[in-house]
Amino acid sequence: MTEYDAIVVGSGMSGGWSAKELAEQGLKVLVLERGGPIEPSKDYADFVTPWERPNLDQIPEDEVKNDYPIQYRAVRYAMRDSTKHFWVKDSEHPYVTPKDKPYDWIRGYHTGGRSLLWGRQSYRLGPQDFEANIKDGHGTDWPIRYDDLKPWYEYVEKFAGIAGSNEGLEQLPDSIFQPPFEMTCVEKEFKKNLEESFPTRKVIHARVAHLTKPTEEQMSLGRGPCQVRNHCNRGCSFGAYFSSNSATLPAALKTGNCTIVNNAIVHSLEYDEVKKRVSGVKVIDAQSKEVKTYTARFVFLNASSIATAMILLQSKSASFPNGLANSSDQVGRNLMDHVSAAAASGEFEGFDDQYYYGRRPGGVYIPRYANITEQDKPYLRGFGYQGGGKRIGWTGNRPGIGEDFKQANRKPGNWQVGLYAFGEVLPNPENRVTLDKTKKDKWGLPLANINCVMGENEKIMMREAQKDAYEMLKAAGAVNINRGPDTELTLSLPGNRIHEMGTARMGRDPKTSVLNEWCQAHDVPNLFITDGACMPSGGCQNPSLTYMALSARAAHHAVKLFKKGEI
Ligand SMILES: Cc1cc2nc3c(=O)[nH]c(=O)nc-3n(C[C@H](O)[C@H](O)[C@H](O)COP(=O)(O)OP(=O)(O)OC[C@H]3O[C@@H](n4cnc5c(N)ncnc54)[C@H](O)[C@@H]3O)c2cc1C
Ligand code: SF4
């Protein structure tokens, strides 16, 4: 007799969904979360004003250097003294990379994981993304197509709440939307001029997981409309952006079927050689270091791509000497992220008498056109641009004191539009995470050894994206365009876009993939993986919405199997 029907490992973006769907269908669910609990009244800092804090809420330099060198380098815009507890200390959670292959592993260990910290940009994959691998031969074929996931996108969007606009684009299908945030005057101008000059390209509202017209269901969970303050990386007391904390976990707990255990570091999964099933989840208490095993009929791994691969690799048995569910040797391989580097900005004249209300989360988005509406590209796949238009140069980020300083900050600056490309990274089996052979963390677990580089396609793509960004701003009427360096671009470090994916990919063939079309391990029927690890390719869209849809879809399938007694 097992203690629970299901165990979900990790309470972040994907784990929250797994827990909600399983609990709402009547199963007794245990969520194991390695980090501590989050108490909004104590942990959120969205009502903290910097002038009330020592050092204007900056983290002291020595502390950054000693404890957060990697996290801070990647997300300094979000890290303040009052929010640093949302990020892991690099000093406490080290990992290993070859000297010449740095990797940014950016994390938050607490209830809600990085769903509390994300940028909320939410886009569906399009039909082309599910066919890319089979068409150009990189990676393994997705075992599902867009139409398989479409109803599940709709399902999660209705619950999560996505602000955006219907555009009818095939490559970036519309979501179920709440009203978008209005474009600024220069964004409207940029859109009009750009679409006239480049009929194959579009400028659309950024799609963001913010409530602009909350539903009854959303309000019943204590969520309210977005106040347009852009304080979101401090947590949101209004529950206005989607997170596990504001949405899925409250829904799961409301059922009375869900238990969350914090400070529970999953060490490994135990395997029953006779029943050929996972039989238990071995956990180390983060504080007392006490070891305990929990049991359930099936397990969902949602610890995020790298951590999930590490748990599998750590779970060795006679049948799986190289790690659980790893007969294909694909666990830990094909680690992907998105790539950035291409960026440009330019000023727009003639709008000095105009302004905008509030600080919108998200601005505009230029959906992928490369190898979709334009076929003349010297690279495979494509990229989208995130961007926005606002008045710059009066946000207080200047040195000074006294009357002159105050006056300078009262005068609105010029209008500027900025563009920033996010490109697809091809799956490559040599980009991988393994367990370090000698180094261990303070709980005695092997460190992750991450070996990952950007490839030639990514370099060419970003070089071209840089040129395109400049040409689009020029054609749209921008002046003083900052087009970036003329020399070879420095690509974003792998991991730095914080979209890690691919380390336990889905596929049709158990010999070349870890999971089947339901995110269920080919080798172990009562094991499901629905975080980014399951992705056979990454598209160029921000991926979390896809993890949500895959998690909900897999959870419903698992419940069917459970009720039939098959798992
Ligand atoms: C600053 C920032 C901006 C981002 N912007 C966007 C965006 O705009 N759009 C987008 O789509 N995505 C964005 N992302 C990425 C997004 O946050 C991730 O894709 C998403 O959170 C991944 O979900 P997950 O469930 O795999 O992992 P997480 O949300 O990270 O959750 C994993 C959970 O597992 C726990 N865990 C890990 N190991 C163990 C273990 N051994 N035992 C028990 N528990 C464990 C962790 O503590 C964590 O709570 C952003 C991320 C960051 C940090
Ligand atoms: S901008 Fe909206 S979602 Fe962000 S913290 Fe403010 S109310 Fe919350």
mmCIF file of C-alpha atoms in Angstrom, residues 332-514:
data_model
loop_
_atom_site.group_PDB
_atom_site.id
_atom_site.type_symbol
_atom_site.label_atom_id
_atom_site.label_comp_id
_atom_site.label_asym_id
_atom_site.label_seq_id
_atom_site.Cartn_x
_atom_site.Cartn_y
_atom_site.Cartn_z
ATOM 1 C CA GLY A 332 21.156 14.627 -19.613
ATOM 2 C CA ARG A 333 21.816 15.116 -23.347
ATOM 3 C CA ASN A 334 20.428 17.682 -25.808
ATOM 4 C CA LEU A 335 20.470 20.469 -23.213
ATOM 5 C CA MET A 336 19.035 23.549 -24.942
ATOM 6 C CA ASP A 337 18.300 27.182 -24.122
ATOM 7 C CA HIS A 338 17.469 30.141 -26.352
ATOM 8 C CA VAL A 339 20.155 32.402 -27.769
ATOM 9 C CA SER A 340 20.363 36.199 -27.675
ATOM 10 C CA ALA A 341 22.932 38.784 -28.721
ATOM 11 C CA ALA A 342 21.183 40.644 -31.514
ATOM 12 C CA ALA A 343 19.781 43.904 -30.177
ATOM 13 C CA ALA A 344 19.284 47.416 -31.497
ATOM 14 C CA SER A 345 17.481 50.567 -30.464
ATOM 15 C CA GLY A 346 16.579 53.846 -32.106
ATOM 16 C CA GLU A 347 14.844 57.101 -31.254
ATOM 17 C CA PHE A 348 11.558 58.396 -32.669
ATOM 18 C CA GLU A 349 10.978 62.116 -33.086
ATOM 19 C CA GLY A 350 7.757 64.100 -33.095
ATOM 20 C CA PHE A 351 6.058 62.567 -30.062
ATOM 21 C CA ASP A 352 7.337 64.824 -27.301
ATOM 22 C CA ASP A 353 3.853 65.968 -26.327
ATOM 23 C CA GLN A 354 2.776 62.371 -25.547
ATOM 24 C CA TYR A 355 3.107 59.977 -22.672
ATOM 25 C CA TYR A 356 1.625 56.701 -21.466
ATOM 26 C CA TYR A 357 -0.085 55.386 -18.365
ATOM 27 C CA GLY A 358 1.653 53.112 -15.893
ATOM 28 C CA ARG A 359 4.541 50.729 -16.322
ATOM 29 C CA ARG A 360 3.272 47.986 -18.539
ATOM 30 C CA PRO A 361 4.658 44.503 -18.192
ATOM 31 C CA GLY A 362 5.809 43.578 -21.712
ATOM 32 C CA GLY A 363 5.805 45.794 -24.779
ATOM 33 C CA VAL A 364 5.717 44.468 -28.340
ATOM 34 C CA TYR A 365 6.766 41.252 -30.022
ATOM 35 C CA ILE A 366 7.889 40.531 -33.576
ATOM 36 C CA PRO A 367 6.981 36.904 -34.276
ATOM 37 C CA ARG A 368 9.354 34.668 -36.199
ATOM 38 C CA TYR A 369 9.410 35.336 -39.939
ATOM 39 C CA ALA A 370 12.648 33.521 -40.875
ATOM 40 C CA ASN A 371 11.927 30.299 -42.771
ATOM 41 C CA ILE A 372 8.187 30.999 -42.355
ATOM 42 C CA THR A 373 7.175 34.014 -44.435
ATOM 43 C CA GLU A 374 10.730 34.554 -45.718
ATOM 44 C CA GLN A 375 12.758 31.683 -47.102
ATOM 45 C CA ASP A 376 16.082 33.282 -48.063
ATOM 46 C CA LYS A 377 17.977 32.663 -44.822
ATOM 47 C CA PRO A 378 21.522 31.303 -44.416
ATOM 48 C CA TYR A 379 20.513 29.502 -41.194
ATOM 49 C CA LEU A 380 17.945 26.974 -39.983
ATOM 50 C CA ARG A 381 14.844 27.823 -37.888
ATOM 51 C CA GLY A 382 14.459 31.358 -36.554
ATOM 52 C CA PHE A 383 13.967 33.932 -33.834
ATOM 53 C CA GLY A 384 11.419 36.390 -32.458
ATOM 54 C CA TYR A 385 12.127 39.860 -31.068
ATOM 55 C CA GLN A 386 10.913 41.100 -27.722
ATOM 56 C CA GLY A 387 10.886 44.869 -27.554
ATOM 57 C CA GLY A 388 9.109 48.024 -26.639
ATOM 58 C CA GLY A 389 8.892 51.772 -27.050
ATOM 59 C CA LYS A 390 9.129 54.184 -24.140
ATOM 60 C CA ARG A 391 10.615 57.472 -23.015
ATOM 61 C CA ILE A 392 14.155 56.965 -21.802
ATOM 62 C CA GLY A 393 16.710 58.732 -19.694
ATOM 63 C CA TRP A 394 14.685 60.064 -16.761
ATOM 64 C CA THR A 395 14.315 57.052 -14.565
ATOM 65 C CA GLY A 396 16.633 58.226 -11.818
ATOM 66 C CA ASN A 397 19.474 55.998 -12.956
ATOM 67 C CA ARG A 398 21.945 58.867 -13.030
ATOM 68 C CA PRO A 399 24.437 60.123 -10.461
ATOM 69 C CA GLY A 400 23.765 63.418 -8.725
ATOM 70 C CA ILE A 401 22.274 65.292 -5.832
ATOM 71 C CA GLY A 402 20.274 68.469 -5.184
ATOM 72 C CA GLU A 403 18.189 70.791 -7.349
ATOM 73 C CA ASP A 404 19.890 70.017 -10.698
ATOM 74 C CA PHE A 405 19.449 66.317 -10.114
ATOM 75 C CA LYS A 406 15.761 66.704 -9.291
ATOM 76 C CA GLN A 407 15.138 68.881 -12.333
ATOM 77 C CA ALA A 408 16.964 66.437 -14.618
ATOM 78 C CA ASN A 409 14.739 63.622 -13.409
ATOM 79 C CA ARG A 410 11.557 65.631 -14.049
ATOM 80 C CA LYS A 411 12.221 66.115 -17.759
ATOM 81 C CA PRO A 412 11.032 63.189 -19.842
ATOM 82 C CA GLY A 413 13.711 61.911 -22.248
ATOM 83 C CA ASN A 414 13.459 60.930 -25.898
ATOM 84 C CA TRP A 415 11.174 58.221 -27.204
ATOM 85 C CA GLN A 416 13.034 55.034 -28.048
ATOM 86 C CA VAL A 417 12.168 51.617 -29.493
ATOM 87 C CA GLY A 418 14.412 48.686 -28.575
ATOM 88 C CA LEU A 419 14.465 45.178 -30.058
ATOM 89 C CA TYR A 420 16.031 42.071 -28.576
ATOM 90 C CA ALA A 421 16.144 38.732 -30.408
ATOM 91 C CA PHE A 422 15.476 35.310 -28.879
ATOM 92 C CA GLY A 423 16.617 32.535 -31.242
ATOM 93 C CA GLU A 424 16.095 28.792 -31.386
ATOM 94 C CA VAL A 425 19.060 26.600 -30.372
ATOM 95 C CA LEU A 426 19.411 23.309 -32.228
ATOM 96 C CA PRO A 427 19.348 20.126 -30.148
ATOM 97 C CA ASN A 428 22.843 18.654 -29.872
ATOM 98 C CA PRO A 429 23.495 15.425 -27.917
ATOM 99 C CA GLU A 430 26.979 16.660 -26.920
ATOM 100 C CA ASN A 431 25.435 19.539 -24.963
ATOM 101 C CA ARG A 432 24.794 17.672 -21.784
ATOM 102 C CA VAL A 433 24.691 17.486 -18.019
ATOM 103 C CA THR A 434 26.357 14.610 -16.150
ATOM 104 C CA LEU A 435 27.078 13.957 -12.477
ATOM 105 C CA ASP A 436 30.505 15.161 -11.454
ATOM 106 C CA LYS A 437 32.672 12.162 -10.531
ATOM 107 C CA THR A 438 34.339 13.722 -7.489
ATOM 108 C CA LYS A 439 32.704 16.943 -6.316
ATOM 109 C CA LYS A 440 29.686 16.863 -3.991
ATOM 110 C CA ASP A 441 27.359 19.458 -2.452
ATOM 111 C CA LYS A 442 26.819 19.919 1.275
ATOM 112 C CA TRP A 443 24.144 17.216 1.277
ATOM 113 C CA GLY A 444 26.564 14.693 -0.266
ATOM 114 C CA LEU A 445 24.934 14.785 -3.724
ATOM 115 C CA PRO A 446 27.177 14.888 -6.818
ATOM 116 C CA LEU A 447 27.428 18.310 -8.458
ATOM 117 C CA ALA A 448 26.036 18.861 -11.938
ATOM 118 C CA ASN A 449 28.762 18.907 -14.570
ATOM 119 C CA ILE A 450 27.412 21.031 -17.433
ATOM 120 C CA ASN A 451 29.082 20.943 -20.826
ATOM 121 C CA CYS A 452 27.204 23.128 -23.281
ATOM 122 C CA VAL A 453 28.084 25.521 -26.114
ATOM 123 C CA MET A 454 26.226 27.515 -28.754
ATOM 124 C CA GLY A 455 26.695 26.207 -32.312
ATOM 125 C CA GLU A 456 27.441 27.671 -35.751
ATOM 126 C CA ASN A 457 23.752 27.992 -36.692
ATOM 127 C CA GLU A 458 23.133 30.113 -33.593
ATOM 128 C CA LYS A 459 26.064 32.423 -34.489
ATOM 129 C CA ILE A 460 24.903 32.973 -38.069
ATOM 130 C CA MET A 461 21.302 33.455 -36.977
ATOM 131 C CA MET A 462 22.182 36.146 -34.415
ATOM 132 C CA ARG A 463 24.464 37.942 -36.890
ATOM 133 C CA GLU A 464 21.541 38.134 -39.332
ATOM 134 C CA ALA A 465 19.068 39.092 -36.596
ATOM 135 C CA GLN A 466 21.325 41.991 -35.688
ATOM 136 C CA LYS A 467 21.298 43.260 -39.287
ATOM 137 C CA ASP A 468 17.530 42.808 -39.520
ATOM 138 C CA ALA A 469 16.908 44.759 -36.307
ATOM 139 C CA TYR A 470 18.890 47.708 -37.638
ATOM 140 C CA GLU A 471 17.131 47.646 -41.027
ATOM 141 C CA MET A 472 13.685 47.450 -39.431
ATOM 142 C CA LEU A 473 14.305 50.403 -37.120
ATOM 143 C CA LYS A 474 15.694 52.415 -40.040
ATOM 144 C CA ALA A 475 12.777 51.589 -42.307
ATOM 145 C CA ALA A 476 10.330 52.460 -39.515
ATOM 146 C CA GLY A 477 11.792 55.959 -39.204
ATOM 147 C CA ALA A 478 14.075 55.674 -36.163
ATOM 148 C CA VAL A 479 17.066 57.999 -35.803
ATOM 149 C CA ASN A 480 20.252 57.709 -33.741
ATOM 150 C CA ILE A 481 20.092 53.955 -34.120
ATOM 151 C CA ASN A 482 22.346 51.994 -31.833
ATOM 152 C CA ARG A 483 23.106 48.947 -33.936
ATOM 153 C CA GLY A 484 25.544 47.156 -31.625
ATOM 154 C CA PRO A 485 29.095 46.075 -32.445
ATOM 155 C CA ASP A 486 30.264 45.635 -36.056
ATOM 156 C CA THR A 487 32.582 42.841 -34.947
ATOM 157 C CA GLU A 488 31.436 39.235 -34.276
ATOM 158 C CA LEU A 489 28.595 39.300 -31.718
ATOM 159 C CA THR A 490 29.143 37.848 -28.269
ATOM 160 C CA LEU A 491 26.311 35.346 -27.893
ATOM 161 C CA SER A 492 24.431 35.003 -24.619
ATOM 162 C CA LEU A 493 25.970 32.272 -22.483
ATOM 163 C CA PRO A 494 24.077 28.966 -22.589
ATOM 164 C CA GLY A 495 21.624 29.010 -19.687
ATOM 165 C CA ASN A 496 21.542 32.804 -19.573
ATOM 166 C CA ARG A 497 18.107 33.012 -21.242
ATOM 167 C CA ILE A 498 16.876 30.729 -18.393
ATOM 168 C CA HIS A 499 14.968 28.435 -20.746
ATOM 169 C CA GLU A 500 16.775 25.153 -20.190
ATOM 170 C CA MET A 501 15.175 22.217 -21.990
ATOM 171 C CA GLY A 502 15.742 18.819 -23.541
ATOM 172 C CA THR A 503 17.524 16.551 -21.047
ATOM 173 C CA ALA A 504 14.918 13.732 -21.146
ATOM 174 C CA ARG A 505 13.354 14.200 -24.535
ATOM 175 C CA MET A 506 10.095 12.817 -25.838
ATOM 176 C CA GLY A 507 10.229 10.688 -28.964
ATOM 177 C CA ARG A 508 8.665 7.793 -30.781
ATOM 178 C CA ASP A 509 11.554 5.360 -30.378
ATOM 179 C CA PRO A 510 12.621 4.093 -26.912
ATOM 180 C CA LYS A 511 16.104 3.558 -28.341
ATOM 181 C CA THR A 512 16.591 7.270 -29.004
ATOM 182 C CA SER A 513 14.308 9.022 -26.544
ATOM 183 C CA VAL A 514 13.389 8.898 -22.857
#
